[in-house]
JSON list of C-alpha atoms in Angstrom, two decimals:
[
{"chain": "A", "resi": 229, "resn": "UNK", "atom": "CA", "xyz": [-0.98, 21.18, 43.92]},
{"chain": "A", "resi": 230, "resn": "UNK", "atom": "CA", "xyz": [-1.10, 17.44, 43.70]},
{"chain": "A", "resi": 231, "resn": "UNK", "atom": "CA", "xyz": [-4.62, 17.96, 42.10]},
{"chain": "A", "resi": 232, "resn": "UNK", "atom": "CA", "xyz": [-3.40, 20.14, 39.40]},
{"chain": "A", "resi": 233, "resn": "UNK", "atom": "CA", "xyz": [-0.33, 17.49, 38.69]},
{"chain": "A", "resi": 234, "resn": "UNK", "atom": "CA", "xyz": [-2.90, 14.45, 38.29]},
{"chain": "A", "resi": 235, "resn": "UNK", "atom": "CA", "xyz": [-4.86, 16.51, 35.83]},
{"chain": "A", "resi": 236, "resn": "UNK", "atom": "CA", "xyz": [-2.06, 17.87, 34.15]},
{"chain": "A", "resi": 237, "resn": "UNK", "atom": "CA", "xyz": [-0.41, 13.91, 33.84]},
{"chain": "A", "resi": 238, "resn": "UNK", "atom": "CA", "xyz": [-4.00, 13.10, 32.61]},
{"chain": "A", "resi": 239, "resn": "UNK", "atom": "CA", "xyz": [-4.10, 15.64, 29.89]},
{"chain": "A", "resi": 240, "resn": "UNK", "atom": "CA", "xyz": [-0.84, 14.63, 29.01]},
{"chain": "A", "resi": 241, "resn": "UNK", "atom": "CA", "xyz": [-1.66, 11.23, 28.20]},
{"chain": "A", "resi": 242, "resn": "UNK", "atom": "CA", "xyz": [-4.84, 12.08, 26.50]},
{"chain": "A", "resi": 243, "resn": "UNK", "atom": "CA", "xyz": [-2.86, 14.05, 24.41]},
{"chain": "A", "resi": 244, "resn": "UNK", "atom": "CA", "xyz": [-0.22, 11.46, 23.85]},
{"chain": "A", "resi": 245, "resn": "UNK", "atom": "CA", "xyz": [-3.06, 9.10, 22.92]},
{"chain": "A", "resi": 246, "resn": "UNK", "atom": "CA", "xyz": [-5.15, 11.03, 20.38]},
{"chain": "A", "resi": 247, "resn": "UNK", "atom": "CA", "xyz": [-1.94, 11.62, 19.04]},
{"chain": "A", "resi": 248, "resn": "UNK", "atom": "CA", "xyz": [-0.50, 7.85, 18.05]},
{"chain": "A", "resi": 249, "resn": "UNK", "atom": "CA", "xyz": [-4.30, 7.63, 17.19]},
{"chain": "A", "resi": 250, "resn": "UNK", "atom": "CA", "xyz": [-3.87, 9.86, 14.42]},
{"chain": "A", "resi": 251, "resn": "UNK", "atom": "CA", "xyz": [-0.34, 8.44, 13.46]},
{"chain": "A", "resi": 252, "resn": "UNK", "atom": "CA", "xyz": [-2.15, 5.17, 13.40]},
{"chain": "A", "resi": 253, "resn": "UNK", "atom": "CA", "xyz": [-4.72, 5.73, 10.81]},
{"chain": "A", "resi": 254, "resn": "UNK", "atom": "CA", "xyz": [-4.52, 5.68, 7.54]},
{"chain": "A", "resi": 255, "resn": "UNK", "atom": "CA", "xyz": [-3.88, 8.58, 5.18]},
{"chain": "A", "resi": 256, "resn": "UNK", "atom": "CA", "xyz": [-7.50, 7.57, 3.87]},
{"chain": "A", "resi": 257, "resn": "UNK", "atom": "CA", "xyz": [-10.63, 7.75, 6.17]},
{"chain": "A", "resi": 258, "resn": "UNK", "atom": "CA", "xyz": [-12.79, 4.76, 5.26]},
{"chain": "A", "resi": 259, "resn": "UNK", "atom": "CA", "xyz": [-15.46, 6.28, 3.65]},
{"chain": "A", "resi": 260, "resn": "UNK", "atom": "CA", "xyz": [-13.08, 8.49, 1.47]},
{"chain": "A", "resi": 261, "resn": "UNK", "atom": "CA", "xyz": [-11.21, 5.65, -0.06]},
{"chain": "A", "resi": 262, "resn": "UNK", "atom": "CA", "xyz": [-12.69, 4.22, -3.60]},
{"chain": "A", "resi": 263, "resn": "UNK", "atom": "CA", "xyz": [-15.27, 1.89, -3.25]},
{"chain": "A", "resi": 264, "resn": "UNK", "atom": "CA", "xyz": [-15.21, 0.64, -7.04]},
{"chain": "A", "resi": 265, "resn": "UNK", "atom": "CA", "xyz": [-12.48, -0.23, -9.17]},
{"chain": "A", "resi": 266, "resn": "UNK", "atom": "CA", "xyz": [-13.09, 2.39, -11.81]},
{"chain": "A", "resi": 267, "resn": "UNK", "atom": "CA", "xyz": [-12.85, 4.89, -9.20]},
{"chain": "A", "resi": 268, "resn": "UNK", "atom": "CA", "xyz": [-9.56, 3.51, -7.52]},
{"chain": "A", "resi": 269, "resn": "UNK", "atom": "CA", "xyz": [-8.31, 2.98, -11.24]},
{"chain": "A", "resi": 270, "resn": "UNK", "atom": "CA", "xyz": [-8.76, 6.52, -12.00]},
{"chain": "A", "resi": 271, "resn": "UNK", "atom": "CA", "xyz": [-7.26, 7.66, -8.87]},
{"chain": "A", "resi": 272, "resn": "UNK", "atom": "CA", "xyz": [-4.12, 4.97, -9.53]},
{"chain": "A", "resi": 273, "resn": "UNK", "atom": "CA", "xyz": [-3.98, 6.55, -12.84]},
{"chain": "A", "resi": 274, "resn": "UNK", "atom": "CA", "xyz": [-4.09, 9.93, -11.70]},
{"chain": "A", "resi": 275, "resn": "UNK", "atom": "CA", "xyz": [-1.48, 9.39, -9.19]},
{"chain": "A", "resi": 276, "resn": "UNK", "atom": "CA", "xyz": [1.16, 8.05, -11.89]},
{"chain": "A", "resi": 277, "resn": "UNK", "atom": "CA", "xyz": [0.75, 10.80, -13.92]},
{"chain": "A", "resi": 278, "resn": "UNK", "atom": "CA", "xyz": [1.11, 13.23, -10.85]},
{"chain": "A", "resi": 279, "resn": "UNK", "atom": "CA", "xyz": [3.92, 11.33, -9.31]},
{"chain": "A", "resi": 280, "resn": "UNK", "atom": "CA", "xyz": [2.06, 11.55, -6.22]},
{"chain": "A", "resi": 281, "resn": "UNK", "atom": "CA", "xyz": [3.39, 8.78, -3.88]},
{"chain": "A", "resi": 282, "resn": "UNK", "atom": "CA", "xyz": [1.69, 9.63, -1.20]},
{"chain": "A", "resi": 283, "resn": "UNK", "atom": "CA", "xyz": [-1.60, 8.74, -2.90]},
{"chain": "A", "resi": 284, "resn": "UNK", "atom": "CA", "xyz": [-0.31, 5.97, -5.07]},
{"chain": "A", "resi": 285, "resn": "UNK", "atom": "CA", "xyz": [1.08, 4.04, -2.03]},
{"chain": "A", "resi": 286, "resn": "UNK", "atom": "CA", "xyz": [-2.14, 4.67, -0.57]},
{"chain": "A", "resi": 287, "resn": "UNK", "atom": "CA", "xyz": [-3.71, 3.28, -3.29]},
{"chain": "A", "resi": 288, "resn": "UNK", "atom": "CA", "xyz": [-1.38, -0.26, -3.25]},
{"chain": "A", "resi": 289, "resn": "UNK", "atom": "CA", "xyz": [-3.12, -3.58, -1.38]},
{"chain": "A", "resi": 290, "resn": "UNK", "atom": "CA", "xyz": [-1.08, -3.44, 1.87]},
{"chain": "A", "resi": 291, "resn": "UNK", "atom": "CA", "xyz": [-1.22, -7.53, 2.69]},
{"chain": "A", "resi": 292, "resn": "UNK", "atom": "CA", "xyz": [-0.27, -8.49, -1.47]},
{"chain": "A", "resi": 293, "resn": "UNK", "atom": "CA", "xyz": [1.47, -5.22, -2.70]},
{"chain": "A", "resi": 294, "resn": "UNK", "atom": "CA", "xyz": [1.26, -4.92, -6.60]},
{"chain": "A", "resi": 295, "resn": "UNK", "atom": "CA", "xyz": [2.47, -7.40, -9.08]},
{"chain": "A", "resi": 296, "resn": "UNK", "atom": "CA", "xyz": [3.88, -5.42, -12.40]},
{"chain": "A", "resi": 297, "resn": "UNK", "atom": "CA", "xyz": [3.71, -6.96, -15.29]},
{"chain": "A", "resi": 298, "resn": "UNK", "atom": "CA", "xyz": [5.47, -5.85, -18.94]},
{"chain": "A", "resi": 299, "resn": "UNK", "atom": "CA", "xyz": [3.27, -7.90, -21.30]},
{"chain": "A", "resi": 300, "resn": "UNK", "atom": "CA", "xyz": [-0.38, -9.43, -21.26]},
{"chain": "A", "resi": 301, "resn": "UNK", "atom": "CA", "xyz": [0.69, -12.67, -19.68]},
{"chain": "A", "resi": 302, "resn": "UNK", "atom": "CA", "xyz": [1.43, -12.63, -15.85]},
{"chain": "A", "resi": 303, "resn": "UNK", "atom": "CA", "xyz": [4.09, -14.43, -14.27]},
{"chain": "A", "resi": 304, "resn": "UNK", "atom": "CA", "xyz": [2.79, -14.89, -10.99]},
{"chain": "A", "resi": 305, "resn": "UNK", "atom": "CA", "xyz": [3.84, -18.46, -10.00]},
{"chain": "A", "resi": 306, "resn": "UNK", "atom": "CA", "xyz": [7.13, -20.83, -11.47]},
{"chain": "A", "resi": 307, "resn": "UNK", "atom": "CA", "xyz": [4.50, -22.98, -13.35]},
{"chain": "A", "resi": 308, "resn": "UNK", "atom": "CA", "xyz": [3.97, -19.78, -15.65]},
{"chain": "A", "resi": 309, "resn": "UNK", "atom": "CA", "xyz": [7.49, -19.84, -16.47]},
{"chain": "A", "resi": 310, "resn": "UNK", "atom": "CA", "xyz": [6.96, -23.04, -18.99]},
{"chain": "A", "resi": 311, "resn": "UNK", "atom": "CA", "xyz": [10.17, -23.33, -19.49]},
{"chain": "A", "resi": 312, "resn": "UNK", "atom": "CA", "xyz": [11.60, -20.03, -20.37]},
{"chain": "A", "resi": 313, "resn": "UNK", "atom": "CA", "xyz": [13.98, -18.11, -18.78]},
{"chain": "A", "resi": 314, "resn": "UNK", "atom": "CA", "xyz": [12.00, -15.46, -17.60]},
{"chain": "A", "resi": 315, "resn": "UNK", "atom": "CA", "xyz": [11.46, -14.50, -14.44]},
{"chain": "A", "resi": 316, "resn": "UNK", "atom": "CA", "xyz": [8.83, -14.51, -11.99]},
{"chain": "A", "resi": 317, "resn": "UNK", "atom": "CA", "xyz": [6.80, -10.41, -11.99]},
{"chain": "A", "resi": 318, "resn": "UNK", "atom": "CA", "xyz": [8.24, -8.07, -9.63]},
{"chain": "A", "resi": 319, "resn": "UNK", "atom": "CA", "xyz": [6.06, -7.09, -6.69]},
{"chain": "A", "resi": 320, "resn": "UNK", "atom": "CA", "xyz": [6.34, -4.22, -5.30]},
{"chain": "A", "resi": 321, "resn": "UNK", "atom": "CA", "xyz": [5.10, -3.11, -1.23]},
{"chain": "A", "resi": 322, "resn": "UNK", "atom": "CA", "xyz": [3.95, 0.25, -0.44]},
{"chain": "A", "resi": 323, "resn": "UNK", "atom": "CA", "xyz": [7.51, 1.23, 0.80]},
{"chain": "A", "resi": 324, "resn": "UNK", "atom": "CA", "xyz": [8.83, -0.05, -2.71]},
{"chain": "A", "resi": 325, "resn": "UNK", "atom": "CA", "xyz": [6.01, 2.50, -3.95]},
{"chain": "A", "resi": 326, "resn": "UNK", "atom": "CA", "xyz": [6.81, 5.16, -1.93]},
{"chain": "A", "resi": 327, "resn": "UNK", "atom": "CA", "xyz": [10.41, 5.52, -3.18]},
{"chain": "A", "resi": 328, "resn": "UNK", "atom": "CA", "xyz": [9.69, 4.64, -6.67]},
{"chain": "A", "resi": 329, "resn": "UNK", "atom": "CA", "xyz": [10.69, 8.06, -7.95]},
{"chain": "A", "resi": 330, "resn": "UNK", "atom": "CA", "xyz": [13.42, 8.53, -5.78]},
{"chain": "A", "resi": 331, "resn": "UNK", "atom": "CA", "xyz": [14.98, 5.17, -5.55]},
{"chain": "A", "resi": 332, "resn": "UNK", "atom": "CA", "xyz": [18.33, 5.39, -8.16]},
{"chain": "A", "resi": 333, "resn": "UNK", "atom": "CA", "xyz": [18.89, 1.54, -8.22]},
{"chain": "A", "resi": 334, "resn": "UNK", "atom": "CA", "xyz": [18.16, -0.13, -11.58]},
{"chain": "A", "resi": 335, "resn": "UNK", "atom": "CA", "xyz": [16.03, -3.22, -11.44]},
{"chain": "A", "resi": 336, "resn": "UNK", "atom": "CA", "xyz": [14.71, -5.40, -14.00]},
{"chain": "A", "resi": 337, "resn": "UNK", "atom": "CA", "xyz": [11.23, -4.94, -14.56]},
{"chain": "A", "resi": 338, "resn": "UNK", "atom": "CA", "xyz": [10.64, -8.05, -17.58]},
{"chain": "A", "resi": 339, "resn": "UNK", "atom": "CA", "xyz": [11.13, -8.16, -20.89]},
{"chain": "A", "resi": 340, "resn": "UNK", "atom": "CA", "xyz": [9.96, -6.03, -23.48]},
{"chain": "A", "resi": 341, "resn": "UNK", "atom": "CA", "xyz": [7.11, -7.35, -25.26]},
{"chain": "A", "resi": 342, "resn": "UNK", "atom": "CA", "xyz": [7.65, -8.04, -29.05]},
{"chain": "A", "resi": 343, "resn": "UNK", "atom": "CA", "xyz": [11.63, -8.04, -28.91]},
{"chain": "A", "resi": 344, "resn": "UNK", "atom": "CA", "xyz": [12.09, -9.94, -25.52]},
{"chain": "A", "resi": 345, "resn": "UNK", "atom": "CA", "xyz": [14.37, -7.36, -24.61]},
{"chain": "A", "resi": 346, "resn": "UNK", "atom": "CA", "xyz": [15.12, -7.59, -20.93]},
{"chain": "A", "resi": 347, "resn": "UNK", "atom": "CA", "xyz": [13.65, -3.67, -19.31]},
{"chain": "A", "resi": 348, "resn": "UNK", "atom": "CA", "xyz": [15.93, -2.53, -16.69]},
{"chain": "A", "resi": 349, "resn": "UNK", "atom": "CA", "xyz": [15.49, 1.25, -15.53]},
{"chain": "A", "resi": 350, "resn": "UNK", "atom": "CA", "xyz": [15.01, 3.11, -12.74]},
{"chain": "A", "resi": 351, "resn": "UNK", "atom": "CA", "xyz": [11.74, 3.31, -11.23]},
{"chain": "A", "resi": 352, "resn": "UNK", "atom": "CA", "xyz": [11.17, 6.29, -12.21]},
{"chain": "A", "resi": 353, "resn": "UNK", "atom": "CA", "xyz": [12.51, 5.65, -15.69]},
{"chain": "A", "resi": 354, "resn": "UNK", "atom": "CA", "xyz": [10.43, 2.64, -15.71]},
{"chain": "A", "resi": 355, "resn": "UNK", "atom": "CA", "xyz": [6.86, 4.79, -15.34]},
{"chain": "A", "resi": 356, "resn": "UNK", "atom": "CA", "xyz": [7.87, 7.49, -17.88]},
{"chain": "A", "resi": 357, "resn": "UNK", "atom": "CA", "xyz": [8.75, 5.80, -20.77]},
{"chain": "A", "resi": 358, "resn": "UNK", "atom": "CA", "xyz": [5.78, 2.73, -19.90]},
{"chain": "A", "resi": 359, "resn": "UNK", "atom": "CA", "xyz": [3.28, 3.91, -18.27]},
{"chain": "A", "resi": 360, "resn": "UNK", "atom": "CA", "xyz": [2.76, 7.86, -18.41]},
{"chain": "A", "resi": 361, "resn": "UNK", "atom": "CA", "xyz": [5.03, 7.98, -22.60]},
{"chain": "A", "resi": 362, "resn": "UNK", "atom": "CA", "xyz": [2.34, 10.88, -23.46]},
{"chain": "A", "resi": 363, "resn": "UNK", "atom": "CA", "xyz": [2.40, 8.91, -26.55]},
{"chain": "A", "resi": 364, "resn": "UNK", "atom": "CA", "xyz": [-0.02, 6.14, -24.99]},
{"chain": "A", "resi": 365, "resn": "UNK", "atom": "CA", "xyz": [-2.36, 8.93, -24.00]},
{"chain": "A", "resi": 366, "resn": "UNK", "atom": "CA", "xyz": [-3.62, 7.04, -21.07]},
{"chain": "A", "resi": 367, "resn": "UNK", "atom": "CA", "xyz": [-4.22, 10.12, -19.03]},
{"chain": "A", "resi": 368, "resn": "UNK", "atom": "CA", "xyz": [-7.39, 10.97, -21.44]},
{"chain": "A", "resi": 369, "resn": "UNK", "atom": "CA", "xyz": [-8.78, 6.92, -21.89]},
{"chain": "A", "resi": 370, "resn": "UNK", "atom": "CA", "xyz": [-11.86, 5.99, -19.55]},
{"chain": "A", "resi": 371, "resn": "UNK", "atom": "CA", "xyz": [-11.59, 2.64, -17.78]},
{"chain": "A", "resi": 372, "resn": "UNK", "atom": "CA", "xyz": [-13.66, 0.13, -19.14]},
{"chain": "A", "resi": 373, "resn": "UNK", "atom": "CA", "xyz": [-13.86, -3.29, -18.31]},
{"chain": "A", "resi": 374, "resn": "UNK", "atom": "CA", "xyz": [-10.99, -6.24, -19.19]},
{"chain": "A", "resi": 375, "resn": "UNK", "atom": "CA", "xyz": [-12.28, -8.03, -22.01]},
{"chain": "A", "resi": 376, "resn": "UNK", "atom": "CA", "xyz": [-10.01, -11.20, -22.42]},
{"chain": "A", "resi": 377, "resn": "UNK", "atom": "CA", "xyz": [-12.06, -12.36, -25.64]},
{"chain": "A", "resi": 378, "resn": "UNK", "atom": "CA", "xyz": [-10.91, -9.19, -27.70]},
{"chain": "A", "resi": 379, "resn": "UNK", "atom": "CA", "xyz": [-7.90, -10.59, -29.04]},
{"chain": "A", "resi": 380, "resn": "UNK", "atom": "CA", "xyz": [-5.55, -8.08, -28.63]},
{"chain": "A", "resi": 381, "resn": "UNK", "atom": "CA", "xyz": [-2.32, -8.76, -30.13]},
{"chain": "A", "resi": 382, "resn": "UNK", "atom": "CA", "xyz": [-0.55, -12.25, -29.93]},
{"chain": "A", "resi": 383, "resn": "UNK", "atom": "CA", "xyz": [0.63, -12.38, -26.21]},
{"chain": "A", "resi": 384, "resn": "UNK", "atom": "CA", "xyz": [-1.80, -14.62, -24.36]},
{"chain": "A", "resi": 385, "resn": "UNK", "atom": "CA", "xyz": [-3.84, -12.63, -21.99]},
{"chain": "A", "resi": 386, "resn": "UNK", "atom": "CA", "xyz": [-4.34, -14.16, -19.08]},
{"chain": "A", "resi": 387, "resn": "UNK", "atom": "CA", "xyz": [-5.31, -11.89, -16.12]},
{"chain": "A", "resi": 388, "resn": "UNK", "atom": "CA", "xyz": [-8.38, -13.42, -15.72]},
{"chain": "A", "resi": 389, "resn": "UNK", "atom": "CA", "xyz": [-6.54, -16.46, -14.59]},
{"chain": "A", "resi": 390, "resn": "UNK", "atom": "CA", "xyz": [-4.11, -14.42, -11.95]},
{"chain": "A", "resi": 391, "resn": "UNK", "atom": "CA", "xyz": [-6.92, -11.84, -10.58]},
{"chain": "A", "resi": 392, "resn": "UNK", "atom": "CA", "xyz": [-10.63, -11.88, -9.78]},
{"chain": "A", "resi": 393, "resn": "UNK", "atom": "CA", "xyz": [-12.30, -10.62, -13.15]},
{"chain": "A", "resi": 394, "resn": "UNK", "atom": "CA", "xyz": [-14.42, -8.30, -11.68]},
{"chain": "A", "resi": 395, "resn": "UNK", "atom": "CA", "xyz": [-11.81, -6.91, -10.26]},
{"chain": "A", "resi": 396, "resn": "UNK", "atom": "CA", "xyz": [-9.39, -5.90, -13.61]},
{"chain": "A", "resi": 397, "resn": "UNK", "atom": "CA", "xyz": [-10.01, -2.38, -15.53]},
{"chain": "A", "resi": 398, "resn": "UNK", "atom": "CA", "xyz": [-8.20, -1.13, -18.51]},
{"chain": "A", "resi": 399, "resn": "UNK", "atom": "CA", "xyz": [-7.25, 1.86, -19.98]},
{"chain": "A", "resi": 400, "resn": "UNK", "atom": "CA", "xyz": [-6.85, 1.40, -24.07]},
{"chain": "A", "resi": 401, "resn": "UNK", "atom": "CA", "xyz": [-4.44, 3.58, -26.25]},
{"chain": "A", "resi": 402, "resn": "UNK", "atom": "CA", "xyz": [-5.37, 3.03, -30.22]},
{"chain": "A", "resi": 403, "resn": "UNK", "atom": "CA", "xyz": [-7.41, -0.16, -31.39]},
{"chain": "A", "resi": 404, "resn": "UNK", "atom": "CA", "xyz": [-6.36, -3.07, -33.49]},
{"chain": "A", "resi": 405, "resn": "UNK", "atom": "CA", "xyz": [-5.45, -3.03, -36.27]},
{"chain": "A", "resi": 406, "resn": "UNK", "atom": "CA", "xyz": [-3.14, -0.13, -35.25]},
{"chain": "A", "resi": 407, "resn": "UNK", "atom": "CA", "xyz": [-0.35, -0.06, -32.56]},
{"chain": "A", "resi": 408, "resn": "UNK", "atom": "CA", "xyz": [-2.05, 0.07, -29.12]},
{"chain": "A", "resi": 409, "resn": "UNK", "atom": "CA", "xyz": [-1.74, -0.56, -25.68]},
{"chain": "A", "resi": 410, "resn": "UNK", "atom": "CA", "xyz": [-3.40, -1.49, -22.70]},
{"chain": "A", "resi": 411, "resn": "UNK", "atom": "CA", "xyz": [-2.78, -0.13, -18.83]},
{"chain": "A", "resi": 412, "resn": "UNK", "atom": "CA", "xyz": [-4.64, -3.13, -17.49]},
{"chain": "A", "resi": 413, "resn": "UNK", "atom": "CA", "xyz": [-5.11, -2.73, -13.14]},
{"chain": "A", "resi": 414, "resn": "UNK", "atom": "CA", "xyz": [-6.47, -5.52, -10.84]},
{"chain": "A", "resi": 415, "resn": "UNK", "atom": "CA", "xyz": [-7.79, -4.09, -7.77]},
{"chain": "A", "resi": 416, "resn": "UNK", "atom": "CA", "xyz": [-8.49, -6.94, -4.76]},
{"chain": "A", "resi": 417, "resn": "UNK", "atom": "CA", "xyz": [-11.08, -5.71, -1.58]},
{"chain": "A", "resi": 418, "resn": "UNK", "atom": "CA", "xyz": [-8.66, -4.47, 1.75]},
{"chain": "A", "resi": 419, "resn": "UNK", "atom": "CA", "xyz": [-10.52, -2.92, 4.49]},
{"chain": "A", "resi": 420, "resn": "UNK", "atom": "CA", "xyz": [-13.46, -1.51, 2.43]},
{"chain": "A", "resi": 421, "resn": "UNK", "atom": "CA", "xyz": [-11.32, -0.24, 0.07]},
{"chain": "A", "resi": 422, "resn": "UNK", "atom": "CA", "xyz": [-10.59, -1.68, -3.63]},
{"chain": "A", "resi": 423, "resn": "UNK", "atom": "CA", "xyz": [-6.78, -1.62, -3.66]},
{"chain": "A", "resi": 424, "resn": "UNK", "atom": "CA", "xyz": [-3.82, -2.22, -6.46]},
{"chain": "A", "resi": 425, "resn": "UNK", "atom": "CA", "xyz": [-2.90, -5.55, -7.16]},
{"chain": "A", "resi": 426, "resn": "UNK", "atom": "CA", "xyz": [-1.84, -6.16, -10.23]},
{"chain": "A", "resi": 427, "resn": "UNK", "atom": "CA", "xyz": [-0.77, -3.75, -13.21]},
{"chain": "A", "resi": 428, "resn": "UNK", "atom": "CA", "xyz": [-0.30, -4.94, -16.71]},
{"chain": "A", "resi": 429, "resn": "UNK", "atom": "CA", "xyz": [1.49, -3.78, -19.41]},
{"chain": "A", "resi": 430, "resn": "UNK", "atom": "CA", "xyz": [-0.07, -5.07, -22.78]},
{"chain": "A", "resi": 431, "resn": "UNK", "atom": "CA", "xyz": [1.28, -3.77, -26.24]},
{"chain": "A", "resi": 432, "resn": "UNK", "atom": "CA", "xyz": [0.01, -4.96, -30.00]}
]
């Protein structure tokens, strides 16, 4: 009896153990998670579209969470504010992520590039009409590398400045001289993984 109690305790605990093992880990095993920022902006990308949250928080740099950004210039620190009376970017945490589509509070997200108009929507408002608009056609564009020196539009672009450059991929809807856009992603190294950092919104 007291032999079949100390190996029924023991299973127990083994069980108990491989169990908050698994609720430990990550969604992502490590060598499943994207290794280059083309491939983690595709999968970002992806998950917007899909209004996957699962993946998307997945996706988000868990020590920095991800800046958002409504024109080409990032506010990231008081010294970009020059003066103005903008704000500093909103930065959002995985949790932030994880209820962006379900969250109804309206937050202000920056102004609206061109008019200055101040953006407030839900989050979920937010992504449809600036990220995924099927008008911007972002779900079709390949990411390519951030060129600073192309002289889109008249906002100052300066990413390069806010994120490692090798780490910043764009998608492109439409070409100068025509109205365009830019879904511009910074990815930073976490844990072998390249995770979301930054995304910029860039209109000309």
């Amino acid at each position: 009896m007291g032999g079949s109690l100390i190996r029924l305790i023991f299973a127990y605990t083994g069980l108990s153990l491989a169990l908050a093992t698994t609720t430990a880990s990550p969604l992502w095993a490590a060598s499943d998670c994207p290794k280059s920022v083309y491939a983690a902006a595709r999968e970002v990308r992806d998950a917007l579209y899909a209004e996957d949250v699962t993946a998307l928080s997945e996706l988000i740099h868990d020590g920095l969470g991800v800046r958002v950004s409504t024109a080409a210039y990032v506010i990231a620190e008081e010294e970009d504010l020059e003066g103005s009376d903008r704000v500093l970017d909103r930065v959002l945490d995985r949790n932030a992520v994880w209820a962006l589509w379900s969250d109804p509070e309206t937050y202000y997200w920056g102004d609206k590039e061109g008019s200055g108009k101040p953006i407030e929507r839900t989050g979920a408002a937010f992504v449809s009409e600036y990220v995924t608009n099927q008008e911007l056609h972002f779900e079709t564009a390949e990411p390519i590398a951030h060129d600073p020196g192309k002289g889109r539009g008249t906002t100052f672009d300066n990413a390069a400045d806010k994120y490692p450059e090798e780490g910043i991929v764009e998608f492109i809807s439409g070409e100068p001289p025509e109205n365009g856009a830019a879904l511009r992603l910074a990815f930073a190294p976490e844990e072998g993984c390249q995770r979301l950092v930054g995304l910029i919104l860039a209109r000309w």
